């Protein structure tokens, strides 16, 4: 043991500061290994495959920029990008607003409020496949619960999953089912706002609307910003609903980007082209995130802790 201590001392690793550093690196090593194994290595492999033609059977063959050039000639690539963009532009704002107002309603002190919070949160922990199966039944044009409700009020049935103009709105409606996670984050932010701000607003004669606009929203803006960024990232990676419920149809109306990426790689065995699609998706998400931080981040109100 003394020999080991002498060797550590010769390396400068036997001091209390060095031991603290080593302990810190040990604790963060799972995260570092996770980033290395599950992100950097796959990303580098996808970057290499972007310039290859590989069908998972034969050896990869270098094709230069062919995969990238094919993107601009692929109508399905543009269609999948269009569908995903439309989904993001509608589903994300709807989800942010609706979950915010649900959190406001649940941020009250009434009897049994914990039960209501649990009920609203539960759908967000239902497995994605189970949710897809459930909503396939709800949206069924013949015996689905949604059309049954429409018939009950005298409205005609809607072919939710068979008509191109209704398929994407149906999946957007389905996305509102899992707002529980976003709602809980809003609720935590609301409960972190000190009552003193509301009391000061009341002294100044502010009503409920003014307190919401001038107190709640500014102080909750970091939480809103976080949910916005995470919502956009998640919306560009939507896959399960389009894969299980509509299979990208009808007429490619729900052909989401990641679904098309999956088809290119694992159905058509174009792994090089799928890798190019993956890198385009990464660039899109990264670019949107940078733009949001640049133009929206400046409007966020952060509490001064000095």
PDB file of C-alpha atoms in Angstrom:
ATOM      1  CA  UNK A   1       0.000   0.000   0.000  1.00  0.00           C
ATOM      2  CA  UNK A   2       2.881   2.355   0.790  1.00  0.00           C
ATOM      3  CA  UNK A   3       4.327   1.732  -2.666  1.00  0.00           C
ATOM      4  CA  UNK A   4       0.994   2.672  -4.213  1.00  0.00           C
ATOM      5  CA  UNK A   5       0.823   5.835  -2.113  1.00  0.00           C
ATOM      6  CA  UNK A   6       4.347   6.744  -3.158  1.00  0.00           C
ATOM      7  CA  UNK A   7       3.488   6.213  -6.806  1.00  0.00           C
ATOM      8  CA  UNK A   8       0.330   8.341  -6.456  1.00  0.00           C
ATOM      9  CA  UNK A   9       2.332  11.039  -4.723  1.00  0.00           C
ATOM     10  CA  UNK A  10       4.864  11.038  -7.551  1.00  0.00           C
ATOM     11  CA  UNK A  11       1.990  11.638  -9.962  1.00  0.00           C
ATOM     12  CA  UNK A  12       0.521  14.360  -7.787  1.00  0.00           C
ATOM     13  CA  UNK A  13      -2.621  12.343  -7.113  1.00  0.00           C
ATOM     14  CA  UNK A  14      -2.299  11.821  -3.368  1.00  0.00           C
ATOM     15  CA  UNK A  15      -3.277  15.315  -2.247  1.00  0.00           C
ATOM     16  CA  UNK A  16      -6.782  16.063  -0.871  1.00  0.00           C
ATOM     17  CA  UNK A  17      -7.565  18.287  -3.880  1.00  0.00           C
ATOM     18  CA  UNK A  18      -6.546  15.551  -6.325  1.00  0.00           C
ATOM     19  CA  UNK A  19      -8.645  13.005  -4.486  1.00  0.00           C
ATOM     20  CA  UNK A  20     -11.661  15.299  -4.642  1.00  0.00           C
ATOM     21  CA  UNK A  21     -11.133  15.715  -8.373  1.00  0.00           C
ATOM     22  CA  UNK A  22     -10.848  11.963  -8.891  1.00  0.00           C
ATOM     23  CA  UNK A  23     -14.013  11.401  -6.875  1.00  0.00           C
ATOM     24  CA  UNK A  24     -15.822  13.978  -8.994  1.00  0.00           C
ATOM     25  CA  UNK A  25     -14.700  12.347 -12.238  1.00  0.00           C
ATOM     26  CA  UNK A  26     -15.851   8.962 -10.956  1.00  0.00           C
ATOM     27  CA  UNK A  27     -19.320  10.362 -10.256  1.00  0.00           C
ATOM     28  CA  UNK A  28     -19.663  12.017 -13.671  1.00  0.00           C
ATOM     29  CA  UNK A  29     -18.118   9.106 -15.577  1.00  0.00           C
ATOM     30  CA  UNK A  30     -21.516   7.442 -16.315  1.00  0.00           C
ATOM     31  CA  UNK A  31     -22.673  10.632 -18.031  1.00  0.00           C
ATOM     32  CA  UNK A  32     -19.412  11.013 -19.945  1.00  0.00           C
ATOM     33  CA  UNK A  33     -19.494   7.373 -21.072  1.00  0.00           C
ATOM     34  CA  UNK A  34     -23.149   7.742 -22.023  1.00  0.00           C
ATOM     35  CA  UNK A  35     -22.443  10.755 -24.232  1.00  0.00           C
ATOM     36  CA  UNK A  36     -19.460   9.012 -25.768  1.00  0.00           C
ATOM     37  CA  UNK A  37     -21.123   5.644 -26.424  1.00  0.00           C
ATOM     38  CA  UNK A  38     -24.685   6.712 -27.205  1.00  0.00           C
ATOM     39  CA  UNK A  39     -24.104  10.046 -28.985  1.00  0.00           C
ATOM     40  CA  UNK A  40     -20.580  10.798 -30.217  1.00  0.00           C
ATOM     41  CA  UNK A  41     -19.796   7.346 -31.611  1.00  0.00           C
ATOM     42  CA  UNK A  42     -23.207   6.934 -33.354  1.00  0.00           C
ATOM     43  CA  UNK A  43     -23.014  10.511 -34.658  1.00  0.00           C
ATOM     44  CA  UNK A  44     -19.546   9.918 -36.072  1.00  0.00           C
ATOM     45  CA  UNK A  45     -20.713   6.634 -37.618  1.00  0.00           C
ATOM     46  CA  UNK A  46     -23.718   8.355 -39.192  1.00  0.00           C
ATOM     47  CA  UNK A  47     -21.413  11.061 -40.541  1.00  0.00           C
ATOM     48  CA  UNK A  48     -19.232   8.401 -42.155  1.00  0.00           C
ATOM     49  CA  UNK A  49     -22.250   6.526 -43.540  1.00  0.00           C
ATOM     50  CA  UNK A  50     -23.544   9.738 -45.138  1.00  0.00           C
ATOM     51  CA  UNK A  51     -20.896   9.324 -47.826  1.00  0.00           C
ATOM     52  CA  UNK A  52     -21.411   5.579 -48.221  1.00  0.00           C
ATOM     53  CA  UNK A  53     -23.898   3.267 -49.907  1.00  0.00           C
ATOM     54  CA  UNK A  54     -24.744   0.407 -47.550  1.00  0.00           C
ATOM     55  CA  UNK A  55     -27.617  -2.057 -47.524  1.00  0.00           C
ATOM     56  CA  UNK A  56     -26.691  -3.836 -44.265  1.00  0.00           C
ATOM     57  CA  UNK A  57     -25.645  -6.913 -46.265  1.00  0.00           C
ATOM     58  CA  UNK A  58     -22.751  -6.004 -48.502  1.00  0.00           C
ATOM     59  CA  UNK A  59     -19.759  -3.885 -47.523  1.00  0.00           C
ATOM     60  CA  UNK A  60     -20.252  -0.085 -47.541  1.00  0.00           C
ATOM     61  CA  UNK A  61     -19.189   1.620 -50.772  1.00  0.00           C
ATOM     62  CA  UNK A  62     -18.042   5.236 -50.969  1.00  0.00           C
ATOM     63  CA  UNK A  63     -20.379   7.360 -53.118  1.00  0.00           C
ATOM     64  CA  UNK A  64     -19.278  10.865 -52.188  1.00  0.00           C
ATOM     65  CA  UNK A  65     -22.081  13.434 -52.057  1.00  0.00           C
ATOM     66  CA  UNK A  66     -24.665  11.278 -53.843  1.00  0.00           C
ATOM     67  CA  UNK A  67     -26.806  10.800 -50.731  1.00  0.00           C
ATOM     68  CA  UNK A  68     -26.888  14.534 -50.070  1.00  0.00           C
ATOM     69  CA  UNK A  69     -27.683  15.356 -53.689  1.00  0.00           C
ATOM     70  CA  UNK A  70     -30.549  12.858 -53.674  1.00  0.00           C
ATOM     71  CA  UNK A  71     -32.208  14.787 -50.851  1.00  0.00           C
ATOM     72  CA  UNK A  72     -33.009  17.702 -53.145  1.00  0.00           C
ATOM     73  CA  UNK A  73     -34.583  15.382 -55.726  1.00  0.00           C
ATOM     74  CA  UNK A  74     -36.631  13.339 -53.259  1.00  0.00           C
ATOM     75  CA  UNK A  75     -40.278  14.450 -53.101  1.00  0.00           C
ATOM     76  CA  UNK A  76     -40.960  12.272 -50.057  1.00  0.00           C
ATOM     77  CA  UNK A  77     -38.152  14.000 -48.171  1.00  0.00           C
ATOM     78  CA  UNK A  78     -39.786  17.372 -48.815  1.00  0.00           C
ATOM     79  CA  UNK A  79     -43.217  15.953 -47.945  1.00  0.00           C
ATOM     80  CA  UNK A  80     -41.985  14.502 -44.642  1.00  0.00           C
ATOM     81  CA  UNK A  81     -40.314  17.795 -43.778  1.00  0.00           C
ATOM     82  CA  UNK A  82     -43.511  19.683 -44.627  1.00  0.00           C
ATOM     83  CA  UNK A  83     -45.709  17.363 -42.536  1.00  0.00           C
ATOM     84  CA  UNK A  84     -43.386  17.533 -39.543  1.00  0.00           C
ATOM     85  CA  UNK A  85     -43.150  21.321 -39.770  1.00  0.00           C
ATOM     86  CA  UNK A  86     -46.943  21.674 -39.904  1.00  0.00           C
ATOM     87  CA  UNK A  87     -47.276  19.350 -36.929  1.00  0.00           C
ATOM     88  CA  UNK A  88     -44.742  21.397 -34.970  1.00  0.00           C
ATOM     89  CA  UNK A  89     -46.339  24.743 -35.814  1.00  0.00           C
ATOM     90  CA  UNK A  90     -49.739  23.587 -34.561  1.00  0.00           C
ATOM     91  CA  UNK A  91     -49.138  20.958 -31.885  1.00  0.00           C
ATOM     92  CA  UNK A  92     -46.401  22.750 -29.936  1.00  0.00           C
ATOM     93  CA  UNK A  93     -48.224  26.087 -29.386  1.00  0.00           C
ATOM     94  CA  UNK A  94     -51.478  24.264 -28.612  1.00  0.00           C
ATOM     95  CA  UNK A  95     -49.734  22.027 -26.124  1.00  0.00           C
ATOM     96  CA  UNK A  96     -47.918  24.902 -24.429  1.00  0.00           C
ATOM     97  CA  UNK A  97     -51.051  27.021 -24.022  1.00  0.00           C
ATOM     98  CA  UNK A  98     -53.382  24.215 -22.962  1.00  0.00           C
ATOM     99  CA  UNK A  99     -50.951  22.707 -20.439  1.00  0.00           C
ATOM    100  CA  UNK A 100     -50.306  26.192 -19.029  1.00  0.00           C
ATOM    101  CA  UNK A 101     -53.977  26.844 -18.351  1.00  0.00           C
ATOM    102  CA  UNK A 102     -54.455  23.365 -16.920  1.00  0.00           C
ATOM    103  CA  UNK A 103     -51.558  24.056 -14.559  1.00  0.00           C
ATOM    104  CA  UNK A 104     -53.214  27.333 -13.549  1.00  0.00           C
ATOM    105  CA  UNK A 105     -56.405  25.469 -12.717  1.00  0.00           C
ATOM    106  CA  UNK A 106     -54.514  22.833 -10.754  1.00  0.00           C
ATOM    107  CA  UNK A 107     -52.515  25.438  -8.845  1.00  0.00           C
ATOM    108  CA  UNK A 108     -55.404  26.032  -6.474  1.00  0.00           C
ATOM    109  CA  UNK A 109     -55.965  24.988  -2.900  1.00  0.00           C
ATOM    110  CA  UNK A 110     -59.176  23.010  -2.989  1.00  0.00           C
ATOM    111  CA  UNK A 111     -60.106  19.707  -1.474  1.00  0.00           C
ATOM    112  CA  UNK A 112     -58.926  16.725  -3.500  1.00  0.00           C
ATOM    113  CA  UNK A 113     -56.667  18.773  -5.790  1.00  0.00           C
ATOM    114  CA  UNK A 114     -54.008  16.035  -5.684  1.00  0.00           C
ATOM    115  CA  UNK A 115     -56.504  13.646  -7.284  1.00  0.00           C
ATOM    116  CA  UNK A 116     -57.128  16.047 -10.169  1.00  0.00           C
ATOM    117  CA  UNK A 117     -53.390  16.510 -10.652  1.00  0.00           C
ATOM    118  CA  UNK A 118     -52.895  12.762 -10.777  1.00  0.00           C
ATOM    119  CA  UNK A 119     -55.710  12.293 -13.296  1.00  0.00           C
ATOM    120  CA  UNK A 120     -54.257  14.908 -15.655  1.00  0.00           C
ATOM    121  CA  UNK A 121     -50.742  13.537 -15.296  1.00  0.00           C
ATOM    122  CA  UNK A 122     -51.496   9.820 -15.752  1.00  0.00           C
ATOM    123  CA  UNK A 123     -51.896   9.864 -19.584  1.00  0.00           C
ATOM    124  CA  UNK A 124     -48.335  11.142 -19.971  1.00  0.00           C
ATOM    125  CA  UNK A 125     -46.902   7.951 -18.426  1.00  0.00           C
ATOM    126  CA  UNK A 126     -48.987   5.580 -20.555  1.00  0.00           C
ATOM    127  CA  UNK A 127     -46.626   3.753 -22.978  1.00  0.00           C
ATOM    128  CA  UNK A 128     -46.581   5.258 -26.455  1.00  0.00           C
ATOM    129  CA  UNK A 129     -47.727   2.035 -28.119  1.00  0.00           C
ATOM    130  CA  UNK A 130     -50.670   1.669 -25.725  1.00  0.00           C
ATOM    131  CA  UNK A 131     -51.665   5.292 -26.364  1.00  0.00           C
ATOM    132  CA  UNK A 132     -51.514   4.706 -30.122  1.00  0.00           C
ATOM    133  CA  UNK A 133     -53.749   1.633 -29.862  1.00  0.00           C
ATOM    134  CA  UNK A 134     -56.209   3.521 -27.663  1.00  0.00           C
ATOM    135  CA  UNK A 135     -56.399   6.487 -30.025  1.00  0.00           C
ATOM    136  CA  UNK A 136     -56.755   4.237 -33.056  1.00  0.00           C
ATOM    137  CA  UNK A 137     -59.962   3.027 -31.400  1.00  0.00           C
ATOM    138  CA  UNK A 138     -61.090   6.543 -30.439  1.00  0.00           C
ATOM    139  CA  UNK A 139     -60.531   7.834 -33.982  1.00  0.00           C
ATOM    140  CA  UNK A 140     -62.127   4.886 -35.743  1.00  0.00           C
ATOM    141  CA  UNK A 141     -64.618   6.233 -38.260  1.00  0.00           C
ATOM    142  CA  UNK A 142     -67.290   3.566 -37.614  1.00  0.00           C
ATOM    143  CA  UNK A 143     -67.292   2.768 -33.896  1.00  0.00           C
ATOM    144  CA  UNK A 144     -64.819   5.275 -32.448  1.00  0.00           C
ATOM    145  CA  UNK A 145     -65.728   7.294 -29.384  1.00  0.00           C
ATOM    146  CA  UNK A 146     -65.030  10.607 -31.103  1.00  0.00           C
ATOM    147  CA  UNK A 147     -67.462  10.006 -33.937  1.00  0.00           C
ATOM    148  CA  UNK A 148     -69.990   8.622 -31.468  1.00  0.00           C
ATOM    149  CA  UNK A 149     -69.838  11.957 -29.674  1.00  0.00           C
ATOM    150  CA  UNK A 150     -70.310  13.816 -32.960  1.00  0.00           C
ATOM    151  CA  UNK A 151     -73.341  11.717 -33.850  1.00  0.00           C
ATOM    152  CA  UNK A 152     -74.799  12.311 -30.393  1.00  0.00           C
ATOM    153  CA  UNK A 153     -74.973  16.061 -31.088  1.00  0.00           C
ATOM    154  CA  UNK A 154     -76.288  15.599 -34.629  1.00  0.00           C
ATOM    155  CA  UNK A 155     -73.033  16.083 -36.555  1.00  0.00           C
ATOM    156  CA  UNK A 156     -71.862  13.792 -39.368  1.00  0.00           C
ATOM    157  CA  UNK A 157     -69.025  11.377 -38.821  1.00  0.00           C
ATOM    158  CA  UNK A 158     -65.499  12.321 -39.859  1.00  0.00           C
ATOM    159  CA  UNK A 159     -63.073   9.939 -41.513  1.00  0.00           C
ATOM    160  CA  UNK A 160     -60.276  10.907 -39.176  1.00  0.00           C
ATOM    161  CA  UNK A 161     -57.691   8.420 -40.383  1.00  0.00           C
ATOM    162  CA  UNK A 162     -58.870   7.947 -43.985  1.00  0.00           C
ATOM    163  CA  UNK A 163     -59.044  11.530 -45.269  1.00  0.00           C
ATOM    164  CA  UNK A 164     -55.734  13.379 -45.874  1.00  0.00           C
ATOM    165  CA  UNK A 165     -57.131  16.681 -44.600  1.00  0.00           C
ATOM    166  CA  UNK A 166     -58.180  15.118 -41.271  1.00  0.00           C
ATOM    167  CA  UNK A 167     -55.373  12.641 -40.554  1.00  0.00           C
ATOM    168  CA  UNK A 168     -52.775  15.155 -39.376  1.00  0.00           C
ATOM    169  CA  UNK A 169     -55.265  17.143 -37.234  1.00  0.00           C
ATOM    170  CA  UNK A 170     -56.290  13.825 -35.652  1.00  0.00           C
ATOM    171  CA  UNK A 171     -52.707  13.089 -34.622  1.00  0.00           C
ATOM    172  CA  UNK A 172     -52.320  16.650 -33.353  1.00  0.00           C
ATOM    173  CA  UNK A 173     -55.412  16.083 -31.229  1.00  0.00           C
ATOM    174  CA  UNK A 174     -53.861  12.875 -29.969  1.00  0.00           C
ATOM    175  CA  UNK A 175     -50.703  14.744 -28.943  1.00  0.00           C
ATOM    176  CA  UNK A 176     -52.763  16.810 -26.495  1.00  0.00           C
ATOM    177  CA  UNK A 177     -53.483  13.587 -24.599  1.00  0.00           C
ATOM    178  CA  UNK A 178     -49.971  13.538 -23.113  1.00  0.00           C
ATOM    179  CA  UNK A 179     -49.707  17.075 -21.745  1.00  0.00           C
ATOM    180  CA  UNK A 180     -49.210  15.861 -18.200  1.00  0.00           C
ATOM    181  CA  UNK A 181     -45.426  16.137 -18.169  1.00  0.00           C
ATOM    182  CA  UNK A 182     -45.463  19.714 -19.471  1.00  0.00           C
ATOM    183  CA  UNK A 183     -48.268  20.567 -17.061  1.00  0.00           C
ATOM    184  CA  UNK A 184     -46.271  19.284 -14.082  1.00  0.00           C
ATOM    185  CA  UNK A 185     -43.296  21.460 -15.050  1.00  0.00           C
ATOM    186  CA  UNK A 186     -45.592  24.484 -15.299  1.00  0.00           C
ATOM    187  CA  UNK A 187     -47.152  23.587 -11.952  1.00  0.00           C
ATOM    188  CA  UNK A 188     -43.749  23.385 -10.279  1.00  0.00           C
ATOM    189  CA  UNK A 189     -42.873  26.800 -11.708  1.00  0.00           C
ATOM    190  CA  UNK A 190     -46.163  28.305 -10.523  1.00  0.00           C
ATOM    191  CA  UNK A 191     -45.652  26.991  -7.015  1.00  0.00           C
ATOM    192  CA  UNK A 192     -42.162  28.502  -6.991  1.00  0.00           C
ATOM    193  CA  UNK A 193     -43.480  32.056  -7.472  1.00  0.00           C
ATOM    194  CA  UNK A 194     -43.484  33.840  -4.080  1.00  0.00           C
ATOM    195  CA  UNK A 195     -46.879  35.090  -2.884  1.00  0.00           C
ATOM    196  CA  UNK A 196     -45.354  38.471  -2.116  1.00  0.00           C
ATOM    197  CA  UNK A 197     -45.513  39.430  -5.800  1.00  0.00           C
ATOM    198  CA  UNK A 198     -49.246  38.748  -5.963  1.00  0.00           C
ATOM    199  CA  UNK A 199     -49.829  40.597  -2.701  1.00  0.00           C
ATOM    200  CA  UNK A 200     -47.968  43.638  -4.040  1.00  0.00           C
ATOM    201  CA  UNK A 201     -50.011  43.489  -7.251  1.00  0.00           C
ATOM    202  CA  UNK A 202     -53.253  43.358  -5.273  1.00  0.00           C
ATOM    203  CA  UNK A 203     -52.189  46.399  -3.234  1.00  0.00           C
ATOM    204  CA  UNK A 204     -51.713  48.244  -6.550  1.00  0.00           C
ATOM    205  CA  UNK A 205     -55.243  47.253  -7.560  1.00  0.00           C
ATOM    206  CA  UNK A 206     -54.343  44.558 -10.091  1.00  0.00           C
ATOM    207  CA  UNK A 207     -57.059  42.058 -10.973  1.00  0.00           C
ATOM    208  CA  UNK A 208     -56.681  38.410 -11.946  1.00  0.00           C
ATOM    209  CA  UNK A 209     -55.922  39.241 -15.586  1.00  0.00           C
ATOM    210  CA  UNK A 210     -53.254  41.823 -14.750  1.00  0.00           C
ATOM    211  CA  UNK A 211     -51.620  39.481 -12.242  1.00  0.00           C
ATOM    212  CA  UNK A 212     -51.487  36.783 -14.906  1.00  0.00           C
ATOM    213  CA  UNK A 213     -49.966  39.070 -17.541  1.00  0.00           C
ATOM    214  CA  UNK A 214     -47.633  41.160 -15.381  1.00  0.00           C
ATOM    215  CA  UNK A 215     -46.643  38.703 -12.645  1.00  0.00           C
ATOM    216  CA  UNK A 216     -47.246  35.065 -13.519  1.00  0.00           C
ATOM    217  CA  UNK A 217     -46.129  34.979 -17.147  1.00  0.00           C
ATOM    218  CA  UNK A 218     -42.923  37.061 -16.684  1.00  0.00           C
ATOM    219  CA  UNK A 219     -41.827  35.044 -13.647  1.00  0.00           C
ATOM    220  CA  UNK A 220     -42.737  31.801 -15.397  1.00  0.00           C
ATOM    221  CA  UNK A 221     -41.013  32.741 -18.658  1.00  0.00           C
ATOM    222  CA  UNK A 222     -37.938  30.505 -18.038  1.00  0.00           C
ATOM    223  CA  UNK A 223     -40.273  27.525 -17.626  1.00  0.00           C
ATOM    224  CA  UNK A 224     -42.235  28.502 -20.748  1.00  0.00           C
ATOM    225  CA  UNK A 225     -38.969  28.849 -22.657  1.00  0.00           C
ATOM    226  CA  UNK A 226     -37.786  25.418 -21.499  1.00  0.00           C
ATOM    227  CA  UNK A 227     -41.068  23.764 -22.499  1.00  0.00           C
ATOM    228  CA  UNK A 228     -40.954  25.521 -25.886  1.00  0.00           C
ATOM    229  CA  UNK A 229     -37.472  24.243 -26.712  1.00  0.00           C
ATOM    230  CA  UNK A 230     -38.194  20.707 -25.517  1.00  0.00           C
ATOM    231  CA  UNK A 231     -41.545  20.677 -27.310  1.00  0.00           C
ATOM    232  CA  UNK A 232     -40.004  21.646 -30.647  1.00  0.00           C
ATOM    233  CA  UNK A 233     -37.261  19.042 -30.295  1.00  0.00           C
ATOM    234  CA  UNK A 234     -39.798  16.330 -29.422  1.00  0.00           C
ATOM    235  CA  UNK A 235     -42.179  17.316 -32.242  1.00  0.00           C
ATOM    236  CA  UNK A 236     -39.476  16.903 -34.888  1.00  0.00           C
ATOM    237  CA  UNK A 237     -38.848  13.387 -33.570  1.00  0.00           C
ATOM    238  CA  UNK A 238     -42.490  12.239 -33.624  1.00  0.00           C
ATOM    239  CA  UNK A 239     -42.670   8.665 -34.872  1.00  0.00           C
ATOM    240  CA  UNK A 240     -44.928   6.254 -32.971  1.00  0.00           C
ATOM    241  CA  UNK A 241     -48.302   7.758 -33.900  1.00  0.00           C
ATOM    242  CA  UNK A 242     -47.519   7.960 -37.606  1.00  0.00           C
ATOM    243  CA  UNK A 243     -46.030   4.480 -37.636  1.00  0.00           C
ATOM    244  CA  UNK A 244     -48.692   2.572 -35.687  1.00  0.00           C
ATOM    245  CA  UNK A 245     -51.911   4.443 -36.468  1.00  0.00           C
ATOM    246  CA  UNK A 246     -51.637   5.715 -40.042  1.00  0.00           C
ATOM    247  CA  UNK A 247     -48.383   4.208 -41.398  1.00  0.00           C
ATOM    248  CA  UNK A 248     -47.662   7.620 -42.901  1.00  0.00           C
ATOM    249  CA  UNK A 249     -50.937   7.767 -44.826  1.00  0.00           C
ATOM    250  CA  UNK A 250     -53.336   8.528 -46.231  1.00  0.00           C
ATOM    251  CA  UNK A 251     -51.462   9.861 -49.268  1.00  0.00           C
ATOM    252  CA  UNK A 252     -48.406  10.576 -47.099  1.00  0.00           C
ATOM    253  CA  UNK A 253     -50.418  13.112 -45.089  1.00  0.00           C
ATOM    254  CA  UNK A 254     -48.807  11.865 -41.850  1.00  0.00           C
ATOM    255  CA  UNK A 255     -45.400  10.886 -43.214  1.00  0.00           C
ATOM    256  CA  UNK A 256     -43.331  12.310 -40.390  1.00  0.00           C
ATOM    257  CA  UNK A 257     -39.635  12.912 -40.904  1.00  0.00           C
ATOM    258  CA  UNK A 258     -38.384  10.210 -38.527  1.00  0.00           C
ATOM    259  CA  UNK A 259     -40.861   7.732 -40.011  1.00  0.00           C
ATOM    260  CA  UNK A 260     -39.440   8.402 -43.465  1.00  0.00           C
ATOM    261  CA  UNK A 261     -35.924   8.067 -42.059  1.00  0.00           C
ATOM    262  CA  UNK A 262     -36.886   4.677 -40.616  1.00  0.00           C
ATOM    263  CA  UNK A 263     -38.318   3.551 -43.954  1.00  0.00           C
ATOM    264  CA  UNK A 264     -35.211   4.630 -45.840  1.00  0.00           C
ATOM    265  CA  UNK A 265     -32.881   2.796 -43.493  1.00  0.00           C
ATOM    266  CA  UNK A 266     -34.691  -0.357 -42.409  1.00  0.00           C
ATOM    267  CA  UNK A 267     -37.282  -0.992 -45.131  1.00  0.00           C
ATOM    268  CA  UNK A 268     -35.420   0.152 -48.239  1.00  0.00           C
ATOM    269  CA  UNK A 269     -32.004  -0.682 -46.738  1.00  0.00           C
ATOM    270  CA  UNK A 270     -30.496   2.654 -47.736  1.00  0.00           C
ATOM    271  CA  UNK A 271     -28.460   3.208 -44.595  1.00  0.00           C
ATOM    272  CA  UNK A 272     -26.251   5.864 -46.167  1.00  0.00           C
ATOM    273  CA  UNK A 273     -29.283   7.879 -47.247  1.00  0.00           C
ATOM    274  CA  UNK A 274     -30.894   7.378 -43.827  1.00  0.00           C
ATOM    275  CA  UNK A 275     -27.704   8.670 -42.194  1.00  0.00           C
ATOM    276  CA  UNK A 276     -27.872  11.782 -44.398  1.00  0.00           C
ATOM    277  CA  UNK A 277     -31.498  12.268 -43.308  1.00  0.00           C
ATOM    278  CA  UNK A 278     -30.460  11.928 -39.672  1.00  0.00           C
ATOM    279  CA  UNK A 279     -27.794  14.588 -40.018  1.00  0.00           C
ATOM    280  CA  UNK A 280     -30.240  16.940 -41.744  1.00  0.00           C
ATOM    281  CA  UNK A 281     -32.616  16.432 -38.815  1.00  0.00           C
ATOM    282  CA  UNK A 282     -29.816  17.205 -36.354  1.00  0.00           C
ATOM    283  CA  UNK A 283     -28.928  20.389 -38.259  1.00  0.00           C
ATOM    284  CA  UNK A 284     -32.577  21.493 -38.357  1.00  0.00           C
ATOM    285  CA  UNK A 285     -33.109  20.937 -34.633  1.00  0.00           C
ATOM    286  CA  UNK A 286     -29.797  22.555 -33.730  1.00  0.00           C
ATOM    287  CA  UNK A 287     -30.507  25.543 -35.986  1.00  0.00           C
ATOM    288  CA  UNK A 288     -33.990  26.044 -34.546  1.00  0.00           C
ATOM    289  CA  UNK A 289     -32.636  25.781 -31.011  1.00  0.00           C
ATOM    290  CA  UNK A 290     -29.966  28.397 -31.710  1.00  0.00           C
ATOM    291  CA  UNK A 291     -32.530  30.748 -33.276  1.00  0.00           C
ATOM    292  CA  UNK A 292     -34.896  30.326 -30.335  1.00  0.00           C
ATOM    293  CA  UNK A 293     -32.127  31.041 -27.838  1.00  0.00           C
ATOM    294  CA  UNK A 294     -31.060  34.089 -29.832  1.00  0.00           C
ATOM    295  CA  UNK A 295     -34.419  35.716 -30.496  1.00  0.00           C
ATOM    296  CA  UNK A 296     -36.638  34.367 -27.710  1.00  0.00           C
ATOM    297  CA  UNK A 297     -34.057  33.906 -24.979  1.00  0.00           C
ATOM    298  CA  UNK A 298     -33.518  37.662 -24.712  1.00  0.00           C
ATOM    299  CA  UNK A 299     -37.169  38.086 -23.675  1.00  0.00           C
ATOM    300  CA  UNK A 300     -36.914  35.688 -20.743  1.00  0.00           C
ATOM    301  CA  UNK A 301     -37.102  37.147 -17.254  1.00  0.00           C
ATOM    302  CA  UNK A 302     -34.584  35.602 -14.890  1.00  0.00           C
ATOM    303  CA  UNK A 303     -34.753  36.366 -11.199  1.00  0.00           C
ATOM    304  CA  UNK A 304     -31.851  38.485  -9.993  1.00  0.00           C
ATOM    305  CA  UNK A 305     -30.085  36.421  -7.329  1.00  0.00           C
ATOM    306  CA  UNK A 306     -27.523  39.066  -6.397  1.00  0.00           C
TER     307      UNK A 306
END
